[in-house]
XYZ file of N, CA and C in Angstrom:
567
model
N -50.837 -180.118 153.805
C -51.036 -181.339 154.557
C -49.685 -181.763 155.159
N -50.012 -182.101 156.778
C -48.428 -182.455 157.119
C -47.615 -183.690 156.819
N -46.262 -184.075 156.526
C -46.248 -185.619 156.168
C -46.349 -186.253 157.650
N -46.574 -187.645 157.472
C -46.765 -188.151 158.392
C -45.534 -188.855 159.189
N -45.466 -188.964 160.300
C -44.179 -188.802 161.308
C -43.538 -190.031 160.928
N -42.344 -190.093 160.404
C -41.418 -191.473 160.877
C -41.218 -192.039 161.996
N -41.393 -192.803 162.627
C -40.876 -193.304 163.956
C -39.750 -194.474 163.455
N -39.008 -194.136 164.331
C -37.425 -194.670 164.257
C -37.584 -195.207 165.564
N -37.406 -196.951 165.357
C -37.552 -198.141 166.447
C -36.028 -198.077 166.788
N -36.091 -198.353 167.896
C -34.986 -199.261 168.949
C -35.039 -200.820 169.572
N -34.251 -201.134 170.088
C -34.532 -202.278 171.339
C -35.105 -201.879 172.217
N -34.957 -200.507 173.072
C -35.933 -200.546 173.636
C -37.391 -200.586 173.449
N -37.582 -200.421 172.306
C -38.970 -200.258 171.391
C -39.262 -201.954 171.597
N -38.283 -202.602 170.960
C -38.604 -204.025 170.605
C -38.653 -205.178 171.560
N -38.176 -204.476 172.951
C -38.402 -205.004 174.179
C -39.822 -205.191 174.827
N -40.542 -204.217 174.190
C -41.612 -203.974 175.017
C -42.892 -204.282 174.298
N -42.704 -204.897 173.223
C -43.754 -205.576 172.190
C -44.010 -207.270 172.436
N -45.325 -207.755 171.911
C -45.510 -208.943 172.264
C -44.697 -210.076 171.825
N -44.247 -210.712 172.711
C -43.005 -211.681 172.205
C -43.577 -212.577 171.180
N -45.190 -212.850 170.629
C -45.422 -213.666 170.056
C -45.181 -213.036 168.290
N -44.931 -211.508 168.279
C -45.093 -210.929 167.254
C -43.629 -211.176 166.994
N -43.555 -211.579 165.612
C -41.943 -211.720 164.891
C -41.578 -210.488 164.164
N -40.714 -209.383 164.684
C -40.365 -208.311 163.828
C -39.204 -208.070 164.010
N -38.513 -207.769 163.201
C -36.882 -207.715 162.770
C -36.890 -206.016 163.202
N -35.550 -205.256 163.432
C -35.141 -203.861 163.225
C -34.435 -203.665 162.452
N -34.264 -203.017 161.457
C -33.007 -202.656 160.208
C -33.114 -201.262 160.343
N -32.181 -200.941 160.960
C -31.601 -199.502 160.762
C -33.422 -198.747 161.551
N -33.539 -198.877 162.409
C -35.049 -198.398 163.482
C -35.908 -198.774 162.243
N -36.467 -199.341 160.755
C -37.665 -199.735 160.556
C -37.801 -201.337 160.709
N -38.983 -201.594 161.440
C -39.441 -202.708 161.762
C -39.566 -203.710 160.484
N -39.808 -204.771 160.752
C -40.061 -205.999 159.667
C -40.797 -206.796 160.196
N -41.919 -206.886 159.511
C -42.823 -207.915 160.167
C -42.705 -209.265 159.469
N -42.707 -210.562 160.192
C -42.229 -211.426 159.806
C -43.198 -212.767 159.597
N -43.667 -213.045 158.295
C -44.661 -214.292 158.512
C -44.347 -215.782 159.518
N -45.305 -216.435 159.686
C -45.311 -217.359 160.010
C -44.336 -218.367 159.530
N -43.358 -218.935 159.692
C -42.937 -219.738 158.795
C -43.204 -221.077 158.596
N -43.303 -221.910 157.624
C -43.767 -223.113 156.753
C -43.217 -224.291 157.586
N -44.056 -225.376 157.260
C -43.479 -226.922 157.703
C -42.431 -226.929 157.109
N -41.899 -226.779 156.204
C -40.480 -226.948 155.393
C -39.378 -226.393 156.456
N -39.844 -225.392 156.157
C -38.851 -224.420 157.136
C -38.345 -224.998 158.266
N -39.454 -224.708 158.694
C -39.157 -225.486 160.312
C -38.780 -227.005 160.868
N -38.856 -227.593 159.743
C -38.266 -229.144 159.772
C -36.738 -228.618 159.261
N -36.397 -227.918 158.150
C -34.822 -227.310 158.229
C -34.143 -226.720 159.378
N -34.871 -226.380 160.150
C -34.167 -225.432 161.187
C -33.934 -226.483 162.477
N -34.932 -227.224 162.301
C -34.912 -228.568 163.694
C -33.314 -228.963 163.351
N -33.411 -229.947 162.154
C -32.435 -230.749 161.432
C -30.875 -230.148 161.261
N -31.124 -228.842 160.644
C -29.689 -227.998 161.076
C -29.222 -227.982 162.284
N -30.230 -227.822 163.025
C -29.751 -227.116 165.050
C -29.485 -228.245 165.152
N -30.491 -229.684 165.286
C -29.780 -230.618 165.729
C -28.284 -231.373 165.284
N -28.062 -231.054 163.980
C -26.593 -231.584 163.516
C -25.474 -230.737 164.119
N -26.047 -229.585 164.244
C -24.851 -228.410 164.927
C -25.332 -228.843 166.453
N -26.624 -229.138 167.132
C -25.993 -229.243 168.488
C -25.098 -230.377 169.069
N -25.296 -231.703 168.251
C -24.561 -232.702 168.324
C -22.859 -232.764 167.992
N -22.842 -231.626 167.290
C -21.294 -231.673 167.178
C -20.526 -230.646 167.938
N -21.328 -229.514 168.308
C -20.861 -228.603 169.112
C -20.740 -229.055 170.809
N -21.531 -230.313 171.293
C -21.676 -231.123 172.154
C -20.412 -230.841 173.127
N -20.500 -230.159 174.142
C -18.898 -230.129 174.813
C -17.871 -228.917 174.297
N -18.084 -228.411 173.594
C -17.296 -227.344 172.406
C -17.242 -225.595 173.519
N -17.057 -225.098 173.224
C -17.121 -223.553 173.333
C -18.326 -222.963 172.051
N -18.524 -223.101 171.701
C -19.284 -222.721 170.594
C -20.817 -222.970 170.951
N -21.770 -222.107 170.222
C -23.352 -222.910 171.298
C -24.250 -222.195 169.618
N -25.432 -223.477 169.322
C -26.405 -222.659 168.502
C -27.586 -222.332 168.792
N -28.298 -221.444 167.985
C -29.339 -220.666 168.618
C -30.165 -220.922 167.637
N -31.466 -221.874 167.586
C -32.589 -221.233 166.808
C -33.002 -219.919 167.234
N -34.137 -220.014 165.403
C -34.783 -218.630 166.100
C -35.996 -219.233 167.030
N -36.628 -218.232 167.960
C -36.378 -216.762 168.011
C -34.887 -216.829 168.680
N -34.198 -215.940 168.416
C -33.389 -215.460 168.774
C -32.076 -214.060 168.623
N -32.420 -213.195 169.395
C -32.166 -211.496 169.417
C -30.915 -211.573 168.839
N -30.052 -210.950 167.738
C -28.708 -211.111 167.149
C -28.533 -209.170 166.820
N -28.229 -208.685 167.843
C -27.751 -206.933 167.450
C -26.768 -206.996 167.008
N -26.743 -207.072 165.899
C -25.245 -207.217 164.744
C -24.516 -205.749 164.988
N -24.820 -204.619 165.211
C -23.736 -203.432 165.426
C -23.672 -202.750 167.116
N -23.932 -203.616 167.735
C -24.535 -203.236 169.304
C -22.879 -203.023 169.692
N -22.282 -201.756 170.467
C -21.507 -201.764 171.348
C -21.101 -202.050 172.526
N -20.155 -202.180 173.175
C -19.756 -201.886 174.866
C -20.781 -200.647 174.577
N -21.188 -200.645 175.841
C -22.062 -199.387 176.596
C -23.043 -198.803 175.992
N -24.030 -199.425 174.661
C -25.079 -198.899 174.081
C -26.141 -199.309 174.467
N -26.778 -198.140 175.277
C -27.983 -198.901 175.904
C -28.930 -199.173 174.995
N -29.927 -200.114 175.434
C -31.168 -200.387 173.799
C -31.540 -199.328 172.913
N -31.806 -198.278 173.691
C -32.191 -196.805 173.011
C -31.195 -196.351 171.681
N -30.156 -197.014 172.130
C -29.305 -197.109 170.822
C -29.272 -198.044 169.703
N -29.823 -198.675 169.832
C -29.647 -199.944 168.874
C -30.667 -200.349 168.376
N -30.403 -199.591 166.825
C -31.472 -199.637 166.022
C -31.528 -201.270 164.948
N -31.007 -201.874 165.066
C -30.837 -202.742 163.992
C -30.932 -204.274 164.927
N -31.730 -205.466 164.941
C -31.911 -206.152 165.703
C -32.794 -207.487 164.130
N -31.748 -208.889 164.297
C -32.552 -209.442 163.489
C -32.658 -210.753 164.340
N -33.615 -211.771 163.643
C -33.226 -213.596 164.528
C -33.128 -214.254 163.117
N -32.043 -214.215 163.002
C -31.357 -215.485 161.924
C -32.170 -216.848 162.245
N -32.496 -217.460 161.648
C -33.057 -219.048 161.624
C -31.710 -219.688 162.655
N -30.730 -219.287 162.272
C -30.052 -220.158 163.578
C -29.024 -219.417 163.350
N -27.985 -219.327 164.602
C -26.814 -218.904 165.083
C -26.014 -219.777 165.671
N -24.201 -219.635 165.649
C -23.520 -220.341 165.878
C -22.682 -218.804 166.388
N -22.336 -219.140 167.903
C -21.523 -218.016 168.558
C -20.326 -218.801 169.492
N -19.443 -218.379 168.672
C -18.187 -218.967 169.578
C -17.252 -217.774 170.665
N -17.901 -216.948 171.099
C -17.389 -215.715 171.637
C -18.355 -215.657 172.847
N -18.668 -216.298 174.128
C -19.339 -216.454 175.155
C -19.274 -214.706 175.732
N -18.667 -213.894 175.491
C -18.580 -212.627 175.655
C -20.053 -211.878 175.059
N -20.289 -212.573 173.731
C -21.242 -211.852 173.214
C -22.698 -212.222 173.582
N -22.736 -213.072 174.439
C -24.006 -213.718 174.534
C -24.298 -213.178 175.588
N -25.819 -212.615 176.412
C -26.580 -211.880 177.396
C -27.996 -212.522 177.618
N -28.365 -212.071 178.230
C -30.141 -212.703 178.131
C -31.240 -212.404 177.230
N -30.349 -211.043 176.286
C -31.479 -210.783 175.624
C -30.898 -211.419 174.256
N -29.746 -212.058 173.892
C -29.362 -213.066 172.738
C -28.374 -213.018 172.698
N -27.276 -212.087 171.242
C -26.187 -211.829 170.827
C -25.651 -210.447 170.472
N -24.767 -209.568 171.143
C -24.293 -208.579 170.895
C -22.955 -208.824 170.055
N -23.742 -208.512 169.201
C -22.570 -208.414 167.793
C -22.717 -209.305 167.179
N -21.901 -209.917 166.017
C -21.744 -210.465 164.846
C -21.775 -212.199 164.838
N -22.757 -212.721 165.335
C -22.437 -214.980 165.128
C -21.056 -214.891 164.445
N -20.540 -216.189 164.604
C -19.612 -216.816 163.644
C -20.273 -217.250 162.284
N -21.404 -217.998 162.557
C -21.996 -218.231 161.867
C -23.803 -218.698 161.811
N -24.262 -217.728 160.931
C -25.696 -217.401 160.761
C -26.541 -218.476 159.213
N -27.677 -218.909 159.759
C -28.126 -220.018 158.571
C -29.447 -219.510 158.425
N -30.129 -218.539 157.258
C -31.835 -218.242 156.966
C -32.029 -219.489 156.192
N -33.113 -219.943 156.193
C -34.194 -220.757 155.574
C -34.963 -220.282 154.555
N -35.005 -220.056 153.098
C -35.665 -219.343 152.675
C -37.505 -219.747 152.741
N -38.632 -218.624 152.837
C -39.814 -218.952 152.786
C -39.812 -217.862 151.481
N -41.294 -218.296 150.822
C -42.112 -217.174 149.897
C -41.883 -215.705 150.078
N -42.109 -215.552 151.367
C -42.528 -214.638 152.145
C -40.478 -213.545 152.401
N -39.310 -214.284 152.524
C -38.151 -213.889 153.049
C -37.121 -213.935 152.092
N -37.697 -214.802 150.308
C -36.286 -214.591 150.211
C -35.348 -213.404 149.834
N -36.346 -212.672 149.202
C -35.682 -211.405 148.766
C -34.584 -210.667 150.309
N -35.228 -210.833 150.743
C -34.845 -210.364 152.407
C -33.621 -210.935 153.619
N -33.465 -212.295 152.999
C -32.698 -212.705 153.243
C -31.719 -212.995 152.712
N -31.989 -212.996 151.121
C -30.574 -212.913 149.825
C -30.278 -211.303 149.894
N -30.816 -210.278 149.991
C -30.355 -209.036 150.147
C -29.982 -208.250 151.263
N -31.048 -207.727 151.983
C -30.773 -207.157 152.975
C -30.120 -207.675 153.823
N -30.477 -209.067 154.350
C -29.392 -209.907 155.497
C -28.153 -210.169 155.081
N -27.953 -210.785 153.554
C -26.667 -210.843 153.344
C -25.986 -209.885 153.602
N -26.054 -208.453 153.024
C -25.653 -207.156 153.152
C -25.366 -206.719 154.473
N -25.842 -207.139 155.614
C -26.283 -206.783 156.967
C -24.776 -207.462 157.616
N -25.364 -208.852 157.080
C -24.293 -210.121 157.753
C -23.362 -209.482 157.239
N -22.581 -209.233 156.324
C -21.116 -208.897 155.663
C -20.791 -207.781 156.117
N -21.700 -206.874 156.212
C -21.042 -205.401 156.959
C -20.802 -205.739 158.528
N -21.742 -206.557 159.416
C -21.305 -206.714 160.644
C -20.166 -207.995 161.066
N -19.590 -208.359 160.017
C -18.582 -209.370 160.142
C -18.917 -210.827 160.532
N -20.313 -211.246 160.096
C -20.802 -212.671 160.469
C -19.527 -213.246 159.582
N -18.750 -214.455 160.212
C -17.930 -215.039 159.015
C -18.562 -215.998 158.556
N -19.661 -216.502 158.395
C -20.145 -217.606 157.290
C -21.558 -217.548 157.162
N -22.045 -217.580 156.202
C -23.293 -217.136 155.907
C -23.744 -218.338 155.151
N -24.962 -218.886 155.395
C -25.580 -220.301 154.728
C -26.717 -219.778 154.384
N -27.570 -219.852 152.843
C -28.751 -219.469 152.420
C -29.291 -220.894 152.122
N -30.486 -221.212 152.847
C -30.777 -222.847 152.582
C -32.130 -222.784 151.941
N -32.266 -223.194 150.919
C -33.474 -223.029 149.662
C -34.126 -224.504 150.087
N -35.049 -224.695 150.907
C -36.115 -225.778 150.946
C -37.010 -226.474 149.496
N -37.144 -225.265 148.793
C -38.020 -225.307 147.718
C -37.120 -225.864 146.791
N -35.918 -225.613 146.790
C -34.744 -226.502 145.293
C -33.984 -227.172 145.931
N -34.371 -227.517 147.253
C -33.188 -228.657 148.234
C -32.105 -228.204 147.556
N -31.291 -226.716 148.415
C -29.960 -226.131 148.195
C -29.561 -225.229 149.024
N -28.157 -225.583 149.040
C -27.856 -224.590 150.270
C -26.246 -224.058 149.258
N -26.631 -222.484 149.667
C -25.418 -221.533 149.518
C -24.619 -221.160 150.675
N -23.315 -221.554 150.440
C -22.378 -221.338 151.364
C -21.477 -220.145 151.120
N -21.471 -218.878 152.409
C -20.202 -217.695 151.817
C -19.525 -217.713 152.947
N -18.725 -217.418 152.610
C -17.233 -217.107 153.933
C -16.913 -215.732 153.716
N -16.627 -214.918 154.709
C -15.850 -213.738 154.838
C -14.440 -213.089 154.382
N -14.516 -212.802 153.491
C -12.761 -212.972 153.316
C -12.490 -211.287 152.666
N -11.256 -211.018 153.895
C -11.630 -209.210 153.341
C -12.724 -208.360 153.298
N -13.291 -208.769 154.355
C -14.670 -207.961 154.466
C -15.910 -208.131 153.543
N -16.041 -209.149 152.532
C -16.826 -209.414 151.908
C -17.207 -211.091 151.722
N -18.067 -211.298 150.914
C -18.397 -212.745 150.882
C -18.142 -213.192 149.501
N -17.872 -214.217 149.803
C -17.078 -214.921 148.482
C -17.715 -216.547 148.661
N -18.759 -216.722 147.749
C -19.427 -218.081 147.991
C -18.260 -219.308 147.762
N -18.313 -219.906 148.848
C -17.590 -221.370 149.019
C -18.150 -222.195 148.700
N -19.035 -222.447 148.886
C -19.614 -223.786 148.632
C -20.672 -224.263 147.815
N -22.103 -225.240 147.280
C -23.355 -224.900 147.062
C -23.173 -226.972 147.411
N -24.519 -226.918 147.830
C -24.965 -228.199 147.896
C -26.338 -228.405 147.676
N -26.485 -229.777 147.222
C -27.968 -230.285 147.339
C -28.316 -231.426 147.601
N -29.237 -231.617 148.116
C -29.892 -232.994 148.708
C -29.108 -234.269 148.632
N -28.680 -234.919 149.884
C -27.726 -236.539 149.814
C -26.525 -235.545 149.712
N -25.854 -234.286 149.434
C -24.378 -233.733 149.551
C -23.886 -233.806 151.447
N -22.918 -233.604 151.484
C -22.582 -233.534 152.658
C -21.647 -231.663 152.758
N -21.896 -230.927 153.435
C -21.337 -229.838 153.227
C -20.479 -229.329 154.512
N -18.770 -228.846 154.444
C -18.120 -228.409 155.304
C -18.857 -227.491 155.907
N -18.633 -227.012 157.529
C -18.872 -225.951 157.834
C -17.516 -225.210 158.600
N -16.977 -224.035 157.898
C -15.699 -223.585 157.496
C -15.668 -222.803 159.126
N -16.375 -222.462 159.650
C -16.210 -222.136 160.343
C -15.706 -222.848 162.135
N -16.409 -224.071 161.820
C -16.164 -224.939 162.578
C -15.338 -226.705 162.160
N -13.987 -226.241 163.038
C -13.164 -227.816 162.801
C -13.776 -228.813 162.599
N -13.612 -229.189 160.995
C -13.797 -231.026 161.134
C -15.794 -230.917 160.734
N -16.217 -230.122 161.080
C -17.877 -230.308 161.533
C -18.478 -229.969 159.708
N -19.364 -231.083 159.669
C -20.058 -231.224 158.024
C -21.482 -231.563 158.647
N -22.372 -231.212 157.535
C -23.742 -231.599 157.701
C -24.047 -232.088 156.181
N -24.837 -232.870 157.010
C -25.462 -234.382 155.816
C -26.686 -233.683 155.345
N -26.925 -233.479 154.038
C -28.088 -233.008 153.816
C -29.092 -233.572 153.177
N -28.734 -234.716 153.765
C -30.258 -235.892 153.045
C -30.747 -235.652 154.454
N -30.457 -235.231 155.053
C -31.217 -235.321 156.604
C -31.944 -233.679 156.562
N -31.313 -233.021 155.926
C -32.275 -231.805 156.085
C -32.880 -231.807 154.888
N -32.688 -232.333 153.768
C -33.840 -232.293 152.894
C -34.432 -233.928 152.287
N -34.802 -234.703 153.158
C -35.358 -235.979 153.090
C -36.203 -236.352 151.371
N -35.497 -237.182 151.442
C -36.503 -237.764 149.760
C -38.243 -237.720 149.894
């Protein structure tokens, strides 16, 4: 009996699929991505809006998802090359170089998942792992379900947790001067 064929995805693969379908690329296998929760998505409003208000005028710009982040994409790799394609819950890119129409080529400054039922394993492992090898420098894991957020910074090529907060904390964001988020506003009593 023959085994059955691997297919190894690209961007160009992931270009040409229905934009309503949420699927990640890691290394050409796809990830299909649930729906995500009222929780969630009231975190991701509340984050973007505290980061768009302070980034207001800045060089720096954030991205909910959806949004295309090719963490190992080169100068001159056409999609056919670029197997690895995720949308972080939100992005913070201070490198206007890296930004195109189809999202971010290369690494955010800084990337924030939301955990659901459905992501956290996926987003405490594989993304962390992902983020640290492609040089994201700050990585935020925000737990809706225990009102908590894990903070890592880059240091030497690896992550070294800075911070942890919970509900009513106010938390630096190391990556950006001066800029904190209130987190009674993202996780409301």
């Amino acid at each position: 009996m023959p085994l059955p064929q691997e297919n190894r995805y690209t961007l160009a693969d992931a270009l040409a699929w229905d934009e309503q379908d949420r699927i990640e690329l890691i290394y050409g296998d796809p990830v299909m991505m649930a729906p995500p929760t009222r929780a969630h998505q009231k975190a991701v409003m509340e984050l973007s809006a505290q980061l768009h208000a302070y980034l207001k005028g800045k060089k720096c710009e954030v991205y909910p998802a959806p949004f295309a982040v090719r963490l190992f994409e080169q100068d001159g790799d056409r999609p056919e090359d670029v197997d690895t394609m995720v949308e972080p819950d939100i992005s913070v890119v201070c490198d206007p170089s890296k930004l195109d129409d189809i999202g971010c080529k290369g690494a955010p400054d800084l990337v924030m998942e939301i955990l659901s039922p459905s992501t956290t394993r996926h987003d405490r492992f594989t993304k962390f792992n992902l983020y640290q090898r492609a040089g994201v420098r700050e990585y935020w894991i925000i737990d809706p379900a225990e009102k908590s957020v894990q903070v890592f910074a880059l240091e030497d090529g690896r992550y070294t947790a800075k911070d942890f907060g919970a509900a009513g904390d106010r938390l630096r964001v190391n990556v950006l001067e001066d800029c904190t988020i209130d987190l009674s506003q993202v996780f409301p009593e």
